[in-house]
Coordinates of N, CA and C in Angstrom, one line a residue:
M26 N 7.7 4.2 -20.9 CA 7.1 5.3 -20.3 C 5.9 5.8 -21.0
V27 N 4.8 6.2 -20.3 CA 3.6 6.6 -20.8 C 3.8 8.1 -21.3
A28 N 3.2 8.5 -22.4 CA 3.3 9.9 -22.8 C 1.9 10.5 -22.8
T29 N 1.6 11.2 -21.8 CA 0.3 11.9 -21.7 C 0.4 13.3 -22.3
G30 N 1.6 13.8 -22.4 CA 1.7 15.2 -22.9 C 1.9 16.1 -21.8
F31 N 1.8 15.6 -20.5 CA 1.9 16.5 -19.4 C 3.0 15.8 -18.5
P32 N 4.1 16.4 -18.3 CA 5.2 15.7 -17.6 C 4.9 15.2 -16.2
A33 N 4.1 15.9 -15.4 CA 3.8 15.5 -14.0 C 3.0 14.2 -14.1
F34 N 2.0 14.1 -15.1 CA 1.2 12.9 -15.2 C 2.1 11.7 -15.7
D35 N 3.0 12.0 -16.7 CA 3.9 11.0 -17.2 C 4.7 10.4 -16.1
T36 N 5.2 11.2 -15.2 CA 6.1 10.8 -14.1 C 5.3 9.9 -13.1
T37 N 4.1 10.4 -12.8 CA 3.3 9.6 -11.8 C 2.8 8.3 -12.3
V38 N 2.5 8.2 -13.6 CA 2.1 7.0 -14.2 C 3.2 6.0 -14.2
D39 N 4.4 6.6 -14.6 CA 5.6 5.7 -14.7 C 6.0 5.2 -13.3
K40 N 6.0 6.0 -12.3 CA 6.3 5.6 -10.9 C 5.3 4.6 -10.4
T41 N 4.0 4.8 -10.7 CA 3.0 3.8 -10.3 C 3.1 2.5 -11.0
N42 N 3.4 2.5 -12.3 CA 3.7 1.3 -13.0 C 4.9 0.5 -12.5
R43 N 5.9 1.3 -12.1 CA 7.1 0.7 -11.5 C 6.8 0.0 -10.2
L44 N 6.0 0.6 -9.4 CA 5.6 0.0 -8.1 C 4.8 -1.2 -8.3
L45 N 3.8 -1.2 -9.2 CA 3.0 -2.4 -9.5 C 3.8 -3.5 -10.1
R46 N 4.7 -3.1 -10.9 CA 5.6 -4.2 -11.5 C 6.5 -4.8 -10.4
E47 N 6.9 -4.1 -9.4 CA 7.7 -4.7 -8.3 C 6.9 -5.7 -7.6
I48 N 5.6 -5.4 -7.4 CA 4.7 -6.4 -6.7 C 4.5 -7.6 -7.6
E49 N 4.3 -7.4 -8.9 CA 4.1 -8.5 -9.8 C 5.4 -9.4 -9.9
E50 N 6.5 -8.8 -9.9 CA 7.8 -9.5 -10.0 C 8.0 -10.4 -8.7
A51 N 7.6 -9.8 -7.6 CA 7.8 -10.6 -6.3 C 6.9 -11.8 -6.3
Y52 N 5.8 -11.8 -7.0 CA 4.9 -12.9 -7.0 C 5.1 -13.8 -8.3
G53 N 5.8 -13.2 -9.2 CA 6.0 -13.9 -10.5 C 4.7 -13.8 -11.4
W54 N 4.0 -12.8 -11.1 CA 2.8 -12.5 -11.9 C 3.1 -11.8 -13.3
P55 N 2.5 -12.2 -14.4 CA 2.8 -11.5 -15.6 C 2.1 -10.1 -15.6
K56 N 2.5 -9.2 -16.5 CA 1.9 -7.9 -16.6 C 0.4 -8.0 -16.7
E57 N -0.1 -9.0 -17.4 CA -1.5 -9.2 -17.6 C -2.3 -9.3 -16.3
R58 N -1.6 -9.5 -15.2 CA -2.3 -9.5 -13.9 C -2.2 -8.2 -13.1
R59 N -2.0 -7.1 -13.9 CA -1.9 -5.8 -13.3 C -3.0 -5.5 -12.3
K60 N -4.2 -5.9 -12.6 CA -5.4 -5.7 -11.8 C -5.1 -6.3 -10.4
Q61 N -4.4 -7.4 -10.3 CA -4.2 -8.0 -9.0 C -3.1 -7.2 -8.2
S62 N -2.1 -6.7 -8.9 CA -1.1 -5.9 -8.2 C -1.7 -4.6 -7.7
Y63 N -2.6 -4.0 -8.5 CA -3.3 -2.8 -8.1 C -4.2 -3.1 -6.9
A64 N -5.0 -4.2 -7.0 CA -5.9 -4.5 -5.9 C -5.1 -4.8 -4.6
A65 N -3.9 -5.4 -4.7 CA -3.1 -5.7 -3.5 C -2.6 -4.4 -2.9
L66 N -2.1 -3.5 -3.7 CA -1.6 -2.3 -3.3 C -2.7 -1.4 -2.6
R67 N -3.8 -1.4 -3.3 CA -4.9 -0.6 -2.7 C -5.4 -1.1 -1.4
A68 N -5.6 -2.4 -1.3 CA -6.1 -3.1 -0.1 C -5.1 -2.8 1.1
V69 N -3.8 -3.0 0.9 CA -2.9 -2.8 1.9 C -2.8 -1.3 2.3
L70 N -2.8 -0.4 1.3 CA -2.7 1.0 1.6 C -3.9 1.5 2.4
H71 N -5.1 1.0 2.1 CA -6.3 1.5 2.8 C -6.3 1.0 4.2
Q72 N -5.9 -0.2 4.5 CA -5.9 -0.7 5.9 C -4.8 0.0 6.7
L73 N -3.7 0.2 6.0 CA -2.6 0.9 6.7 C -3.0 2.3 7.0
R74 N -3.6 3.0 6.1 CA -4.1 4.4 6.3 C -5.1 4.5 7.4
D75 N -6.0 3.5 7.4 CA -7.1 3.5 8.5 C -6.5 3.2 9.8
R76 N -5.4 2.6 9.9 CA -4.8 2.2 11.2 C -4.0 3.4 11.8
L77 N -3.6 4.3 10.9 CA -2.8 5.5 11.4 C -3.6 6.6 11.8
T78 N -3.1 7.5 12.7 CA -3.8 8.7 13.0 C -3.9 9.6 11.8
V79 N -4.7 10.6 11.8 CA -4.9 11.5 10.6 C -3.5 12.1 10.3
D80 N -2.8 12.6 11.2 CA -1.5 13.3 10.9 C -0.5 12.3 10.3
E81 N -0.5 11.1 10.9 CA 0.5 10.1 10.4 C 0.1 9.6 9.0
A82 N -1.2 9.5 8.7 CA -1.7 9.1 7.4 C -1.4 10.1 6.4
V83 N -1.5 11.4 6.7 CA -1.2 12.4 5.8 C 0.3 12.5 5.5
Q84 N 1.1 12.4 6.5 CA 2.6 12.4 6.3 C 3.0 11.3 5.4
F85 N 2.5 10.1 5.7 CA 2.8 8.9 4.8 C 2.3 9.2 3.4
G86 N 1.1 9.6 3.2 CA 0.5 9.8 1.9 C 1.2 10.8 1.1
A87 N 1.8 11.8 1.7 CA 2.6 12.8 1.0 C 3.8 12.2 0.3
Q88 N 4.3 11.1 0.8 CA 5.5 10.4 0.2 C 5.1 9.6 -1.1
L89 N 3.9 9.3 -1.3 CA 3.5 8.4 -2.4 C 3.4 9.2 -3.7
P90 N 3.6 8.4 -4.8 CA 3.5 9.0 -6.1 C 2.1 9.6 -6.2
M91 N 1.9 10.7 -7.0 CA 0.6 11.4 -7.0 C -0.6 10.5 -7.4
L92 N -0.4 9.6 -8.3 CA -1.5 8.7 -8.7 C -1.8 7.7 -7.6
V93 N -0.8 7.2 -6.9 CA -1.0 6.3 -5.8 C -1.7 7.0 -4.7
R94 N -1.3 8.2 -4.4 CA -1.8 9.1 -3.4 C -3.3 9.2 -3.6
G95 N -3.8 9.3 -4.8 CA -5.2 9.5 -5.2 C -6.0 8.3 -4.7
F96 N -5.6 7.1 -5.0 CA -6.3 5.9 -4.5 C -6.1 5.6 -3.0
Y97 N -5.0 6.1 -2.5 CA -4.7 5.9 -1.0 C -5.8 6.7 -0.3
Y98 N -6.1 7.9 -0.7 CA -7.1 8.7 0.0 C -8.5 8.4 -0.4
D99 N -8.7 7.7 -1.5 CA -10.1 7.4 -2.0 C -10.9 6.7 -0.9
G100 N -12.0 7.3 -0.6 CA -13.0 6.7 0.4 C -12.6 6.9 1.9
W101 N -11.5 7.7 2.1 CA -11.0 7.9 3.5 C -12.0 8.7 4.3
K102 N -12.2 8.3 5.5 CA -13.0 9.1 6.5 C -12.2 9.4 7.7
P103 N -11.4 10.6 7.6 CA -10.5 10.9 8.7 C -11.1 10.9 10.1
A104 N -12.4 11.3 10.2 CA -13.0 11.4 11.5 C -13.2 10.0 12.1
E105 N -13.0 9.0 11.3 CA -13.2 7.6 11.8 C -11.9 6.9 12.0
T106 N -10.8 7.6 12.0 CA -9.5 7.0 12.2 C -8.8 7.6 13.4
P107 N -7.9 6.9 14.0 CA -7.4 5.5 13.6 C -8.4 4.4 14.0
V108 N -8.4 3.4 13.2 CA -9.2 2.2 13.6 C -8.3 1.3 14.3
K109 N -8.6 1.1 15.6 CA -7.7 0.2 16.4 C -8.1 -1.3 16.0
M110 N -7.0 -1.9 15.5 CA -7.2 -3.3 15.1 C -5.9 -4.1 15.4
H111 N -6.1 -5.3 15.8 CA -4.9 -6.2 15.9 C -4.5 -6.8 14.6
S112 N -3.4 -7.5 14.5 CA -2.9 -7.9 13.3 C -3.9 -8.9 12.6
E113 N -4.6 -9.8 13.3 CA -5.5 -10.7 12.7 C -6.6 -10.0 11.9
E114 N -7.2 -8.9 12.6 CA -8.2 -8.2 11.9 C -7.7 -7.4 10.7
F115 N -6.5 -6.8 10.9 CA -5.8 -6.1 9.8 C -5.7 -7.0 8.6
F116 N -5.2 -8.2 8.8 CA -5.1 -9.2 7.6 C -6.5 -9.6 7.1
Q117 N -7.4 -9.8 8.0 CA -8.8 -10.2 7.5 C -9.4 -9.1 6.6
R118 N -9.2 -7.8 7.0 CA -9.7 -6.7 6.2 C -9.0 -6.6 4.8
I119 N -7.8 -6.9 4.8 CA -7.0 -6.9 3.5 C -7.5 -8.0 2.6
R120 N -7.7 -9.2 3.2 CA -8.1 -10.4 2.5 C -9.5 -10.1 1.9
H121 N -10.4 -9.5 2.7 CA -11.7 -9.1 2.2 C -11.7 -8.2 1.0
D122 N -10.7 -7.2 1.0 CA -10.6 -6.2 0.0 C -9.8 -6.7 -1.2
F123 N -9.2 -7.9 -1.1 CA -8.4 -8.4 -2.2 C -9.1 -9.7 -2.7
P124 N -9.8 -9.6 -3.8 CA -10.6 -10.7 -4.3 C -9.9 -11.8 -5.1
Y125 N -8.6 -11.8 -5.1 CA -7.9 -12.8 -5.9 C -7.3 -13.9 -5.0
S126 N -7.1 -15.1 -5.6 CA -6.3 -16.1 -4.9 C -4.8 -15.8 -5.0
I127 N -4.1 -16.2 -4.0 CA -2.6 -15.9 -4.0 C -1.9 -17.1 -3.4
Q128 N -0.7 -17.2 -3.8 CA 0.2 -18.2 -3.1 C 0.6 -17.7 -1.8
G129 N 0.6 -18.5 -0.8 CA 1.0 -18.0 0.5 C -0.2 -17.4 1.3
D130 N 0.1 -16.7 2.3 CA -1.0 -16.1 3.1 C -1.1 -14.6 3.0
T131 N -2.0 -14.0 3.6 CA -2.3 -12.6 3.5 C -1.1 -11.8 4.1
E132 N -0.5 -12.4 5.1 CA 0.7 -11.7 5.7 C 1.8 -11.6 4.7
Q133 N 2.0 -12.6 3.9 CA 3.0 -12.6 2.9 C 2.7 -11.5 1.8
L134 N 1.4 -11.4 1.5 CA 1.0 -10.4 0.5 C 1.3 -9.0 1.1
V135 N 0.9 -8.8 2.3 CA 1.2 -7.5 3.0 C 2.6 -7.1 3.0
H136 N 3.4 -8.1 3.3 CA 4.9 -7.9 3.4 C 5.4 -7.6 2.0
T137 N 5.0 -8.3 1.0 CA 5.4 -8.0 -0.4 C 5.1 -6.6 -0.9
V138 N 3.8 -6.2 -0.6 CA 3.4 -4.9 -1.0 C 4.2 -3.8 -0.2
L139 N 4.4 -4.0 1.1 CA 5.1 -3.0 1.8 C 6.6 -3.0 1.5
A140 N 7.2 -4.1 1.1 CA 8.6 -4.1 0.6 C 8.7 -3.3 -0.6
A141 N 7.7 -3.4 -1.5 CA 7.8 -2.6 -2.8 C 7.6 -1.1 -2.4
L142 N 6.6 -0.8 -1.5 CA 6.4 0.6 -1.1 C 7.6 1.2 -0.5
Q143 N 8.3 0.5 0.3 CA 9.5 1.0 1.0 C 10.5 1.6 0.1
R144 N 10.6 1.1 -1.1 CA 11.5 1.7 -2.1 C 11.0 3.0 -2.7
H145 N 9.8 3.4 -2.3 CA 9.3 4.7 -2.9 C 9.0 5.7 -1.8
V146 N 9.4 5.4 -0.6 CA 9.1 6.3 0.5 C 10.5 6.6 1.2
S147 N 10.6 7.8 1.7 CA 11.9 8.2 2.3 C 12.2 7.3 3.5
E148 N 13.5 7.1 3.8 CA 13.9 6.3 4.9 C 13.3 6.8 6.2
G149 N 13.3 8.2 6.4 CA 12.8 8.8 7.6 C 11.4 8.5 7.8
E150 N 10.6 8.6 6.7 CA 9.1 8.4 6.9 C 8.9 6.9 7.1
W151 N 9.7 6.0 6.5 CA 9.5 4.6 6.7 C 9.8 4.3 8.2
H152 N 10.8 4.9 8.8 CA 11.1 4.6 10.2 C 9.9 5.2 11.1
D153 N 9.4 6.3 10.7 CA 8.3 6.9 11.5 C 7.1 6.0 11.4
L154 N 6.8 5.4 10.2 CA 5.7 4.5 10.1 C 5.9 3.3 11.0
R155 N 7.0 2.7 11.0 CA 7.3 1.5 11.8 C 7.2 1.9 13.3
A156 N 7.6 3.1 13.7 CA 7.6 3.5 15.1 C 6.2 3.7 15.6
R157 N 5.3 4.0 14.7 CA 3.9 4.3 15.1 C 2.9 3.1 15.0
M158 N 3.4 2.0 14.5 CA 2.5 0.8 14.4 C 2.6 0.0 15.7
P159 N 1.5 -0.6 16.1 CA 1.6 -1.5 17.2 C 2.5 -2.7 17.0
A160 N 3.0 -3.2 18.1 CA 4.0 -4.3 18.0 C 3.5 -5.5 17.2
D161 N 2.3 -5.9 17.2 CA 1.9 -7.0 16.4 C 1.8 -6.7 14.9
L162 N 1.8 -5.5 14.5 CA 1.7 -5.1 13.1 C 3.1 -4.7 12.6
V163 N 4.0 -4.2 13.4 CA 5.3 -3.8 13.0 C 6.1 -4.9 12.4
T164 N 5.8 -6.1 12.8 CA 6.5 -7.3 12.3 C 6.4 -7.5 10.8
V165 N 5.3 -7.0 10.2 CA 5.1 -7.3 8.8 C 5.7 -6.1 8.0
I166 N 6.1 -5.0 8.6 CA 6.6 -3.9 7.9 C 8.2 -4.0 7.8
P167 N 8.7 -4.2 6.6 CA 10.1 -4.4 6.4 C 10.9 -3.3 7.1
A168 N 12.0 -3.7 7.7 CA 12.9 -2.7 8.4 C 13.7 -1.9 7.5

């Protein structure tokens, strides 16, 4: 656990590190590849956020650890959302934002990141997220 001297910061850093570690473990990446797990999480969160309506994006964002919530909202332009995109464009945008090579395809990366996120979001919010995604994207969101 990180000791910043401020309990709320310690907690959010710990939760964020746990989430990143779950992504790394799913890929077998060592901790030294933390930049990759962060880039994967950020890329998936940004495209997910941009695909949701403003209200849905805010409801989902409220469930995230405080530190993750910060980079979830970073660069967001609510007036330009939701961005209507089919699954192929969704994956292309993530691949563009994720500058590292990976084993498997982008869909597997998205599924891995979302599976880790699912453990940090309430069951009700997760069901709401799945219910609001178009049919061609809901398939990558773990049930």
